Short mmCIF file of C-alpha atoms in Angstrom, two decimals:
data_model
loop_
_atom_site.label_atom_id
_atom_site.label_comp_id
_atom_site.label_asym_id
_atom_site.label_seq_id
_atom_site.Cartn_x
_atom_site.Cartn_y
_atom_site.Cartn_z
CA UNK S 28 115.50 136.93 -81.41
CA UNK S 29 116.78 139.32 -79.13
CA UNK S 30 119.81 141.78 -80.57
CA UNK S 31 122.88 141.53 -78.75
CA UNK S 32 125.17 143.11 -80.93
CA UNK S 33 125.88 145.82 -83.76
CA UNK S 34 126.49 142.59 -85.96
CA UNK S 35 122.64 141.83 -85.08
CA UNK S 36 121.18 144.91 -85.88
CA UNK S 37 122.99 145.30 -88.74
CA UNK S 38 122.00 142.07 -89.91
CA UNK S 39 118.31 142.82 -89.21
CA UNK S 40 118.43 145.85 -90.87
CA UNK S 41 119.71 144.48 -94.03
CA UNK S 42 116.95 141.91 -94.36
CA UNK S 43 114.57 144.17 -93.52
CA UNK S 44 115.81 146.52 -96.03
CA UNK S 45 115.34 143.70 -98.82
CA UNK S 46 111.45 143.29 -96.97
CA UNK S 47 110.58 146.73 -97.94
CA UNK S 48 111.90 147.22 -101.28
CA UNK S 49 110.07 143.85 -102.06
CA UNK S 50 107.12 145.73 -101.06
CA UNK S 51 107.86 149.00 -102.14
CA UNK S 52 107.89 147.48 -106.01
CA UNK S 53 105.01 144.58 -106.11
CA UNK S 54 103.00 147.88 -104.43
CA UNK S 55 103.87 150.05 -107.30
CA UNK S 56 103.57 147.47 -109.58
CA UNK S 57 100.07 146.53 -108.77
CA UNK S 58 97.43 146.37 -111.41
CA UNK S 59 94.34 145.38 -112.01
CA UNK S 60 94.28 142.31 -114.82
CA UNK S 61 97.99 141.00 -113.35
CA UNK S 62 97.76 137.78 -111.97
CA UNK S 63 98.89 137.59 -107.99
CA UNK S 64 101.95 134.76 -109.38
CA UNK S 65 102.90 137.65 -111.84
CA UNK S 66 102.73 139.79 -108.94
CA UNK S 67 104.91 137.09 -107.11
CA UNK S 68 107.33 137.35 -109.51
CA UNK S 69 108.25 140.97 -109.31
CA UNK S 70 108.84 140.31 -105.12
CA UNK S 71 111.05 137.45 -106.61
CA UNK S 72 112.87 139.53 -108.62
CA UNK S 73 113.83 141.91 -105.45
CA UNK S 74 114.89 138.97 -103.32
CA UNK S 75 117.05 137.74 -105.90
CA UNK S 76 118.69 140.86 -106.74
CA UNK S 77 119.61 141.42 -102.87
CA UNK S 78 121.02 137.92 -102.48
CA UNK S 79 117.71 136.92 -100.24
CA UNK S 80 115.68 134.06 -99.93
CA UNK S 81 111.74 133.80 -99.44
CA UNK S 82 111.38 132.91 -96.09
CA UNK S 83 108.13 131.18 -96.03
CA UNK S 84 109.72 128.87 -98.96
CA UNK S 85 113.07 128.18 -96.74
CA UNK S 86 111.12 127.52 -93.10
CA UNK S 87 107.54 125.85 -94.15
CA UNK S 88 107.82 124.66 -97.75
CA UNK S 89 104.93 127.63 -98.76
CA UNK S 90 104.33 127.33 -102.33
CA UNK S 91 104.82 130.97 -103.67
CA UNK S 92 107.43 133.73 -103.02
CA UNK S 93 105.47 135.79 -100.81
CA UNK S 94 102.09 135.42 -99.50
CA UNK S 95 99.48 137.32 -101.82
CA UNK S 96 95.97 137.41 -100.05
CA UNK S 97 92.87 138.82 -101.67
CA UNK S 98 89.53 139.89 -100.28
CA UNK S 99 88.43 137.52 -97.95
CA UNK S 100 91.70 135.89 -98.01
CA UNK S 101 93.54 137.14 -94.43
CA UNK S 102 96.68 135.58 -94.95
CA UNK S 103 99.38 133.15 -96.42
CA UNK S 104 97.15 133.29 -99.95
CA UNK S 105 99.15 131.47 -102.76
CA UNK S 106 99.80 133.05 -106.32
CA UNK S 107 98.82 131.61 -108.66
CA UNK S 108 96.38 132.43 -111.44
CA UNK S 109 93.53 134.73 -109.64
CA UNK S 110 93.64 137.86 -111.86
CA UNK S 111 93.17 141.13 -109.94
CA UNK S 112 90.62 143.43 -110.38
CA UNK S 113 89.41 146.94 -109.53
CA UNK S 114 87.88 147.02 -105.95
CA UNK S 115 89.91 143.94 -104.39
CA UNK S 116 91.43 144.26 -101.00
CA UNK S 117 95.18 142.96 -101.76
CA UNK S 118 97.27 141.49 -99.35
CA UNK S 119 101.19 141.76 -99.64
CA UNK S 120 102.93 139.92 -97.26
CA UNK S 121 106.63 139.43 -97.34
CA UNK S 122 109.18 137.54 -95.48
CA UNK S 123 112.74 137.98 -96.28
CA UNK S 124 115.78 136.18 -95.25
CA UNK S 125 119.24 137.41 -95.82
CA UNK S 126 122.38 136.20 -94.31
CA UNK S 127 120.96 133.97 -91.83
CA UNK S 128 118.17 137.13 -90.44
CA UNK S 129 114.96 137.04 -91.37
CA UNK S 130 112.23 140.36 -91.68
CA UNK S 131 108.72 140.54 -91.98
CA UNK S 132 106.06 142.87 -93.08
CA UNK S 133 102.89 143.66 -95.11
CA UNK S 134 100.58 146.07 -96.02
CA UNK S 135 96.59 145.94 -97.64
CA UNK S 136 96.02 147.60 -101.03
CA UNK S 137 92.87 148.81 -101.98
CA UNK S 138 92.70 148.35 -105.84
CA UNK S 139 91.05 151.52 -107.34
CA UNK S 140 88.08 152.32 -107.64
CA UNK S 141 87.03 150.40 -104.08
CA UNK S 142 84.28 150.58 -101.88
CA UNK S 143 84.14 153.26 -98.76
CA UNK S 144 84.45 150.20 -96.42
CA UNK S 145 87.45 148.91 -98.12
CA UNK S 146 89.31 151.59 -98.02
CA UNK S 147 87.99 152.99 -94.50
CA UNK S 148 89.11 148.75 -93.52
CA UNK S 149 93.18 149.41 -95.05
CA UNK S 150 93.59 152.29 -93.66
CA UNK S 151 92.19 151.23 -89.89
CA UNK S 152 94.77 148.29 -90.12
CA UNK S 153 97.15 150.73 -91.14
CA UNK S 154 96.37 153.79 -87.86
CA UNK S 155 95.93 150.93 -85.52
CA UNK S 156 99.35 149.46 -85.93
CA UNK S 157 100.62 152.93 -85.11
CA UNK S 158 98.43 153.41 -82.14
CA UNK S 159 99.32 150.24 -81.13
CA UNK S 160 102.88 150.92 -81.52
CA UNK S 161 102.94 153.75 -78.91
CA UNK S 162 102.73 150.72 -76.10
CA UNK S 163 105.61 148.90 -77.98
CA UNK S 164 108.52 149.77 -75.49
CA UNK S 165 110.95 147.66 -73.17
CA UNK S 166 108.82 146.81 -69.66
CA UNK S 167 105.50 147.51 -71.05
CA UNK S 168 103.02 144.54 -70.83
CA UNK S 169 102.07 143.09 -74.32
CA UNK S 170 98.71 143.62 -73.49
CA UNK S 171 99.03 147.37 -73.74
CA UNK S 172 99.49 146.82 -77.73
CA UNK S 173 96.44 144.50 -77.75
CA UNK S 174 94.34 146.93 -76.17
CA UNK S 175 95.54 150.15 -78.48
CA UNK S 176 94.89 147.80 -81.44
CA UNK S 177 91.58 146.44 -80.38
CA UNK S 178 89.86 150.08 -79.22
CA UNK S 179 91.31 151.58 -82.64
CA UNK S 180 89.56 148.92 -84.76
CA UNK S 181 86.52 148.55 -82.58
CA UNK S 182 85.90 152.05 -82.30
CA UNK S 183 86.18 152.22 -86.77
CA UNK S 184 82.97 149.74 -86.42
CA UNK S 185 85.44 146.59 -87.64
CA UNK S 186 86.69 143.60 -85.47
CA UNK S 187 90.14 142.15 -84.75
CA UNK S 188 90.89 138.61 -86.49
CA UNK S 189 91.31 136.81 -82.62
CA UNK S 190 93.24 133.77 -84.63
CA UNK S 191 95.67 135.95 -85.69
CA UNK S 192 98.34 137.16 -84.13
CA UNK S 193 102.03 138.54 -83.99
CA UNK S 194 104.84 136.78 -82.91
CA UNK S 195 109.10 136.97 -82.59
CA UNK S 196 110.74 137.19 -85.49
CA UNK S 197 114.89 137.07 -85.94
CA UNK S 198 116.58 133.61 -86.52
CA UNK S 199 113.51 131.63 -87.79
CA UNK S 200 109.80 133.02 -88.73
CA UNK S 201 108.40 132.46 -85.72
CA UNK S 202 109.96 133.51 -82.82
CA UNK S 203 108.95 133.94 -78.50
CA UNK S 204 107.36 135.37 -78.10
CA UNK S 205 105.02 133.64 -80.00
CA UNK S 206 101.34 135.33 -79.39
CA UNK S 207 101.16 139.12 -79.92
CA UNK S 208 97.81 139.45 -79.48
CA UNK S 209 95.37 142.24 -81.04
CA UNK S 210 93.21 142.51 -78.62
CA UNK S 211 93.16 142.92 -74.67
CA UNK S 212 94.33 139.76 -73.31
CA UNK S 213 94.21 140.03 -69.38
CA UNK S 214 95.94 136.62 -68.90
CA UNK S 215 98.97 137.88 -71.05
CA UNK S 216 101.35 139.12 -68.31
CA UNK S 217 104.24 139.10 -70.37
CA UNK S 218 106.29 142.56 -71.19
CA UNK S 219 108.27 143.38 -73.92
CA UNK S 220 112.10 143.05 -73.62
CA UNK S 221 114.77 145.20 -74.62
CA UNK S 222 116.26 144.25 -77.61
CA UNK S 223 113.55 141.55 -78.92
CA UNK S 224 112.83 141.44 -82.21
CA UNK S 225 109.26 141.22 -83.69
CA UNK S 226 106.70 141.49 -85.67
CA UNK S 227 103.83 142.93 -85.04
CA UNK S 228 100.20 143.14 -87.26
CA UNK S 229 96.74 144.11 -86.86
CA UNK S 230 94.83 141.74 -89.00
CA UNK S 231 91.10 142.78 -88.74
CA UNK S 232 87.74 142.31 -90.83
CA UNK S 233 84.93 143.91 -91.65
CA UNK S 234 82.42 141.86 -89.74
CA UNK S 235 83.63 138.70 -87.92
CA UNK S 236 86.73 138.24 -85.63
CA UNK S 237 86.90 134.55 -86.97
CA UNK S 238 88.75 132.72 -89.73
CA UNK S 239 88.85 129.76 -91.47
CA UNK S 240 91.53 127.40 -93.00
CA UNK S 241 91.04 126.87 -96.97
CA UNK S 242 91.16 123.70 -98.98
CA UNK S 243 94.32 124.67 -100.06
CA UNK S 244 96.51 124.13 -96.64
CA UNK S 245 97.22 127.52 -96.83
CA UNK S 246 94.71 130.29 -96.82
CA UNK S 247 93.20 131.53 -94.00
CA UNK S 248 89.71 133.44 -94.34
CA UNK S 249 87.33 135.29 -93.07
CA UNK S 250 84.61 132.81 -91.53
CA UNK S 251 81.61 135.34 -93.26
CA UNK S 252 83.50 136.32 -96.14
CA UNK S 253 83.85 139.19 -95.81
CA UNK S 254 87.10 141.59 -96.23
CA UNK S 255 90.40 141.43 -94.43
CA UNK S 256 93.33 143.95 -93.71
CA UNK S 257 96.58 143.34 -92.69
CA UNK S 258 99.41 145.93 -91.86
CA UNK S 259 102.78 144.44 -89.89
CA UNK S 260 106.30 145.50 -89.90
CA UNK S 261 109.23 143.80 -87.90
CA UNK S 262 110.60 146.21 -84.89
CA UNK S 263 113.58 145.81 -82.25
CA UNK S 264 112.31 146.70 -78.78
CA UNK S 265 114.11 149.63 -77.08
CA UNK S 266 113.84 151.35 -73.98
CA UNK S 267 112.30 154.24 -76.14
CA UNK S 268 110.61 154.04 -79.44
CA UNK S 269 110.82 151.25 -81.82
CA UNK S 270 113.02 150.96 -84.32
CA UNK S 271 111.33 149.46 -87.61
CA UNK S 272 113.30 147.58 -89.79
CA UNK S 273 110.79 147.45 -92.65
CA UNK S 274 110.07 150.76 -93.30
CA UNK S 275 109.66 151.58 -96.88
#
């Protein structure tokens, strides 16, 4: 989507309003021995009271409210009835629409107490979305985020899920452009445009830059099993910085 009026903006900001406050609560409301559906339920509860609709549910049929990943688990995890425990690596990704715009963003939690490498994984995702962020700017190649993202996690000692990637965002989920790529992709000579809309997430592991789809349609993991983080907010290109609509 590319903004091409205050109407638009507006309208972004809105949803992405209802995207963070989702997050904002099923963050606080986090515990271990909660199942992920109960944790669905309170991200339910915020869509509803802002008139807003789970996006996933509306564009692709996806089973839960928002997508609730643990561990190994990169993305789209269902809820259901996996209890949480101390030490898991939570996923919360929401996707709001609300008036016809739709918003995206998530953020890892590391369940206390958890391991030096899980927490040393959720924050990386966290400092390389905002180094990659500095590159984020109308004219500048889309590479120049791939790169920041890619050296930040590299040089942490994890690796950048290549799968994975982020894409336009406005009217419908997935947007053009449609591969926002983490890592330095010289064949990418795309630039960003003034006024695009999108959303943008480092989604890295510990060990392998590989996943794999699970039996459930859904889930994608980590080919070794081993932890994911994921860290993505939806942003409207400028000639300057960013401006992020999902800002808690």
């Amino acid at each position: 989507m590319s903004i091409r009026s205050k109407r638009d903006l507006d309208g972004m900001r809105a949803a992405g309003r209802v995207v963070a406050a989702a997050i904002r609560a099923m963050r606080c409301g986090v515990r271990p021995g909660m199942t992920t559906s109960e944790l669905d339920a309170i991200g339910r509860q915020v869509l509803e009271e802002y008139g807003a609709r789970s996006a996933p549910q509306l564009v692709y049929g996806f089973p839960g409210v928002c997508c609730l990943s643990v561990n190994d688990e990169a993305v789209h995890g269902v809820p259901g009835s996996r209890v949480l425990a101390a030490g898991d690596l939570l996923k919360i990704d929401v996707t709001a629409e609300l008036n016809g715009y739709i918003a995206d963003a998530a953020l890892s939690v590391a369940i206390p107490p958890a391991s030096p490498d899980v927490e040393a994984l959720t924050e990386c995702s966290r400092n390389a979305f905002y180094k990659g962020l500095r590159h984020v700017q109308a004219g500048k190649p889309l590479r120049g985020w791939g790169r920041a993202v890619e050296h930040e996690v590299n040089s942490a000692g994890f690796e950048v899920l290549r799968n994975l990637c982020g894409h336009g965002v406005g009217r419908t989920i997935h947007e053009e452009p449609r591969n926002i790529f983490n890592y330095d992709e010289p064949g990418t000579g795309q630039r960003f445009m003034e006024g695009s809309v999108i959303a943008i997430e480092p989604i890295i592991s510990l060990t392998t830059n590989d996943v794999v789809a699970d039996a459930d349609g859904w889930t994608l993991r980590t080919a070794d099993g081993s932890p994911a983080a994921h860290f993505e907010h939806t942003v409207v290109v400028t000639k300057g910085q960013p401006i992020v609509l999902t800002a808690a």
